[in-house]
């Protein structure tokens, strides 16, 4: 996983509640057996006028100029400002892969769906929960100032806004550490392999039927 | 020791370790795998030179991409075919049990786990699929995970996670005939919203839940994720035990007796404290129909499409406007005036034998309306299909004009060839009415199996309680 320290960039606002992972990456693109290449199909059904399928040359497709990511002023944005319950629905990690592949490294919202939130941390994307009033204000400010940029400082847990104001945010200490150091959490868990084996042995004694099948 | 919720007990009995910040390492008993969310996990394992920790905890099945017609011809779409073949290769190489596409036991992963007895009370069950909450119906802690966590479980048999909050949804009273488990869960989502359960595990309690069959309980737990809760669960009782007895993967003999004795603990203790409790009165519930593009956009069948201009919240108002435009519906329109042109009976929510019986009951002796372009019945598994055929349900459907298909996820998410075209309107027994979910531009109304069947024969949504009079 790519390390995450400080991140600066242009902010794009997606003013919609309950953005689901089907919208973030439609099902036909889940047939890929790879982790990369999903960027051109991020928000595919909102972003293009035609129907997208894997294997198409997406650069030749007709974009929907009304969709916010296609507005010239938001091209190249890598921080996404979102609304309640972002990433709800399907567990597909492809949604995070698509955001990351498109260049999004930070998502700000008043709330996230649990599985999506967790998937972000596995891929070097930082989801930040902020109070609804702050999110409301950011939507207004981003709309008002073309080229609105911010800097997210994960070690300090601070966001430096366009006008110089500094906001604080909360993040789980374990996840913060993994993010900053770009750690593979499987490796971390395997450091406790002996403890897992010990647990497994006791568990097998207490509930042997859980170890009865399937092979 | 006392006053624990069911979730507390399941968490405590699987906690390997906990760090100073309260992050736990949780042991996983059962890992269910399908073709869509596993290939990158197996690849990651291979690249890192790691092996699966415990292959006998894994059961794999292809379900999302499989065709529901002409299985003998294989999978026509080359991209889908590669994904299923990749699962087959990974399982063969690593010695993982897989029900192949043409195995009579193949089906939707959340149907076959319980059907085989591979889902047991007291287990932790995970799958790279959000509807894993289904298995909580057995007094298990079951939840969906992303692909990185699929790899994590493969490599370590554990997951790193924080304990969630305890949320009780208590449903009391007798359901009116024609009102089903699907209506109960849709009404719950309508009440608490699609983010109502975020950060929580929901335990469904009360006399209504106790009165539901395992199929009904699975339908309710299945849609816990549609209320934002990763896990939904129901306490173990006699209904649970009776369902599991003699299932192929369930314990037998002395081990069965020991297991049953231990499962008696799998309920919330009297006086256990929940962070939140919501009560519903089952007797007042009507059949439900979703009208929008989120499962919380739901109304009783007697309702009228809402007027966005009466919604005070700006964002919500805009959301209703967008949903009505997408669904091509007008404020004030009666739900019963909505005319679907497709009917889909299937999915991990509603494709078990009881669902097919309920749907067949509303169809028997009648014909699919002329205005319906396609009516599909997709059983949840090969065994469900066989059982339905032995009861003659397939004939009931076929005589009425339904297509009787092979098992899989099918038009719930349209990854295979079964999909809506732009503008199509579907009465669906599935779980998500998101934009484009059943095919780009398709419009989905979520309903129970009996309500979907009634819509097929009348050509519009109708109150199944009256249809049954």
Short mmCIF file of C-alpha atoms in Angstrom, two decimals, chain A residues 3-186:
data_model
loop_
_atom_site.label_atom_id
_atom_site.label_comp_id
_atom_site.label_asym_id
_atom_site.label_seq_id
_atom_site.Cartn_x
_atom_site.Cartn_y
_atom_site.Cartn_z
CA UNK A 3 2.26 5.58 2.13
CA UNK A 4 0.05 8.48 3.14
CA UNK A 5 1.60 11.47 4.82
CA UNK A 6 0.45 14.86 3.56
CA UNK A 7 -1.81 15.26 0.59
CA UNK A 8 -2.74 18.48 -1.23
CA UNK A 9 -5.07 18.95 -4.12
CA UNK A 10 -8.14 20.22 -5.86
CA UNK A 11 -11.52 19.39 -4.28
CA UNK A 12 -14.53 18.13 -6.26
CA UNK A 13 -17.97 18.25 -4.63
CA UNK A 14 -20.46 15.38 -5.19
CA UNK A 15 -23.65 16.74 -3.71
CA UNK A 16 -25.72 13.61 -3.24
CA UNK A 17 -26.73 11.40 -0.29
CA UNK A 18 -26.30 7.62 -0.26
CA UNK A 19 -23.89 7.32 -3.19
CA UNK A 20 -23.69 3.54 -3.55
CA UNK A 21 -20.84 1.39 -4.80
CA UNK A 22 -22.93 0.29 -7.79
CA UNK A 23 -22.83 3.94 -8.90
CA UNK A 24 -19.12 4.28 -8.11
CA UNK A 25 -18.24 1.26 -10.26
CA UNK A 26 -21.00 -0.54 -12.18
CA UNK A 27 -21.14 -4.33 -12.13
CA UNK A 28 -19.92 -5.04 -15.65
CA UNK A 29 -16.45 -3.82 -14.64
CA UNK A 30 -16.26 -6.22 -11.68
CA UNK A 31 -15.52 -9.06 -14.07
CA UNK A 32 -11.87 -8.04 -14.15
CA UNK A 33 -9.51 -10.24 -12.16
CA UNK A 34 -7.07 -7.34 -11.67
CA UNK A 35 -6.83 -4.59 -9.06
CA UNK A 36 -6.07 -1.77 -11.48
CA UNK A 37 -7.53 -0.11 -14.54
CA UNK A 38 -10.89 0.84 -13.03
CA UNK A 39 -10.32 4.63 -13.14
CA UNK A 40 -11.90 5.32 -16.56
CA UNK A 41 -15.08 3.63 -15.32
CA UNK A 42 -15.43 5.49 -12.03
CA UNK A 43 -19.09 6.67 -11.88
CA UNK A 44 -19.44 5.25 -15.40
CA UNK A 45 -23.21 5.62 -15.75
CA UNK A 46 -23.16 9.24 -14.58
CA UNK A 47 -19.98 10.18 -16.37
CA UNK A 48 -20.75 9.05 -19.91
CA UNK A 49 -23.80 9.26 -22.15
CA UNK A 50 -23.38 5.80 -23.64
CA UNK A 51 -23.31 2.38 -22.00
CA UNK A 52 -19.83 1.26 -21.00
CA UNK A 53 -18.48 -2.26 -21.22
CA UNK A 54 -15.06 -3.67 -20.31
CA UNK A 55 -12.59 -3.58 -23.15
CA UNK A 56 -13.93 -0.37 -24.75
CA UNK A 57 -11.66 2.57 -25.50
CA UNK A 58 -13.21 4.87 -22.90
CA UNK A 59 -11.33 7.91 -24.16
CA UNK A 60 -13.50 7.79 -27.29
CA UNK A 61 -16.81 7.79 -25.38
CA UNK A 62 -19.10 10.80 -25.11
CA UNK A 63 -18.91 12.34 -21.66
CA UNK A 64 -21.90 13.79 -19.85
CA UNK A 65 -20.89 17.46 -19.45
CA UNK A 66 -23.37 17.92 -16.59
CA UNK A 67 -21.64 15.42 -14.32
CA UNK A 68 -19.51 17.23 -11.78
CA UNK A 69 -16.29 15.31 -12.42
CA UNK A 70 -16.49 16.40 -16.06
CA UNK A 71 -16.69 20.13 -15.30
CA UNK A 72 -13.48 21.74 -16.58
CA UNK A 73 -12.88 23.45 -13.21
CA UNK A 74 -12.82 20.10 -11.39
CA UNK A 75 -10.58 18.17 -13.81
CA UNK A 76 -7.66 16.68 -11.98
CA UNK A 77 -9.34 16.86 -8.56
CA UNK A 78 -7.98 14.33 -6.10
CA UNK A 79 -10.04 15.13 -3.00
CA UNK A 80 -13.72 14.20 -3.04
CA UNK A 81 -16.27 16.09 -0.96
CA UNK A 82 -19.34 13.91 -0.39
CA UNK A 83 -22.55 13.53 1.57
CA UNK A 84 -24.08 11.08 4.04
CA UNK A 85 -23.61 7.32 3.80
CA UNK A 86 -21.05 7.50 1.01
CA UNK A 87 -20.11 4.06 -0.37
CA UNK A 88 -23.23 2.21 0.75
CA UNK A 89 -24.36 -1.10 -0.72
CA UNK A 90 -22.13 -3.73 -2.24
CA UNK A 91 -18.82 -4.66 -0.56
CA UNK A 92 -16.95 -4.39 -3.87
CA UNK A 93 -13.45 -3.07 -3.16
CA UNK A 94 -13.37 -2.22 -6.87
CA UNK A 95 -15.13 1.02 -5.83
CA UNK A 96 -12.05 2.13 -3.89
CA UNK A 97 -9.73 0.85 -6.63
CA UNK A 98 -11.66 2.98 -9.16
CA UNK A 99 -11.44 6.11 -6.99
CA UNK A 100 -7.74 5.54 -6.38
CA UNK A 101 -7.04 4.80 -10.03
CA UNK A 102 -8.77 8.07 -10.92
CA UNK A 103 -6.47 9.85 -8.47
CA UNK A 104 -8.75 10.35 -5.44
CA UNK A 105 -6.74 9.97 -2.22
CA UNK A 106 -9.06 11.69 0.29
CA UNK A 107 -12.84 11.60 0.74
CA UNK A 108 -14.61 13.97 3.12
CA UNK A 109 -18.18 13.16 4.22
CA UNK A 110 -20.45 13.37 7.26
CA UNK A 111 -20.70 9.54 7.25
CA UNK A 112 -19.52 6.51 5.31
CA UNK A 113 -20.87 2.99 4.92
CA UNK A 114 -18.83 0.60 7.09
CA UNK A 115 -17.44 -1.83 4.49
CA UNK A 116 -16.45 0.95 2.10
CA UNK A 117 -14.79 2.88 4.95
CA UNK A 118 -12.76 -0.18 5.85
CA UNK A 119 -11.83 -0.87 2.21
CA UNK A 120 -10.43 2.67 1.86
CA UNK A 121 -7.87 2.05 4.60
CA UNK A 122 -6.65 -1.08 2.81
CA UNK A 123 -5.72 0.95 -0.25
CA UNK A 124 -4.16 4.20 0.87
CA UNK A 125 -7.35 6.23 0.45
CA UNK A 126 -8.20 8.33 3.50
CA UNK A 127 -11.90 8.70 4.38
CA UNK A 128 -12.44 11.58 6.80
CA UNK A 129 -15.64 12.08 8.78
CA UNK A 130 -16.52 15.71 9.51
CA UNK A 131 -19.57 17.28 11.14
CA UNK A 132 -22.43 17.94 8.80
CA UNK A 133 -22.23 21.72 9.34
CA UNK A 134 -18.57 21.73 8.29
CA UNK A 135 -19.35 19.62 5.24
CA UNK A 136 -22.19 22.02 4.37
CA UNK A 137 -19.84 24.96 4.61
CA UNK A 138 -17.20 23.22 2.49
CA UNK A 139 -19.78 22.59 -0.25
CA UNK A 140 -20.57 26.31 -0.27
CA UNK A 141 -16.92 27.36 -0.22
CA UNK A 142 -15.77 24.93 -2.90
CA UNK A 143 -18.60 26.08 -5.16
CA UNK A 144 -17.71 29.74 -4.57
CA UNK A 145 -13.99 29.53 -5.20
CA UNK A 146 -12.81 28.03 -8.47
CA UNK A 147 -9.61 26.06 -7.97
CA UNK A 148 -10.40 25.35 -4.30
CA UNK A 149 -7.52 23.38 -2.83
CA UNK A 150 -6.80 21.92 0.59
CA UNK A 151 -4.00 20.04 2.31
CA UNK A 152 -4.63 16.99 4.48
CA UNK A 153 -1.93 16.31 7.06
CA UNK A 154 -2.52 12.82 8.43
CA UNK A 155 0.25 12.73 11.09
CA UNK A 156 -1.09 15.99 12.56
CA UNK A 157 -4.73 14.99 11.87
CA UNK A 158 -5.36 18.40 10.35
CA UNK A 159 -6.88 19.84 7.20
CA UNK A 160 -5.53 23.16 5.94
CA UNK A 161 -8.35 24.85 4.08
CA UNK A 162 -8.16 27.17 1.09
CA UNK A 163 -8.52 30.28 3.29
CA UNK A 164 -5.85 29.21 5.78
CA UNK A 165 -8.25 27.87 8.42
CA UNK A 166 -7.16 24.60 10.05
CA UNK A 167 -9.62 21.80 10.92
CA UNK A 168 -8.89 18.77 13.08
CA UNK A 169 -10.20 15.30 12.37
CA UNK A 170 -10.36 11.95 14.15
CA UNK A 171 -8.79 8.76 12.89
CA UNK A 172 -8.32 5.34 14.46
CA UNK A 173 -4.71 5.15 15.78
CA UNK A 174 -4.01 1.71 14.32
CA UNK A 175 -5.31 2.68 10.89
CA UNK A 176 -3.46 5.98 11.00
CA UNK A 177 -0.20 4.21 11.70
CA UNK A 178 -0.74 1.66 8.90
CA UNK A 179 -1.62 4.47 6.48
CA UNK A 180 1.40 6.63 7.27
CA UNK A 181 3.82 3.73 7.07
CA UNK A 182 2.06 2.04 4.13
CA UNK A 183 1.95 -1.20 6.11
CA UNK A 184 0.61 -4.52 4.90
CA UNK A 185 -1.73 -5.50 7.73
CA UNK A 186 -1.50 -9.21 6.85
#
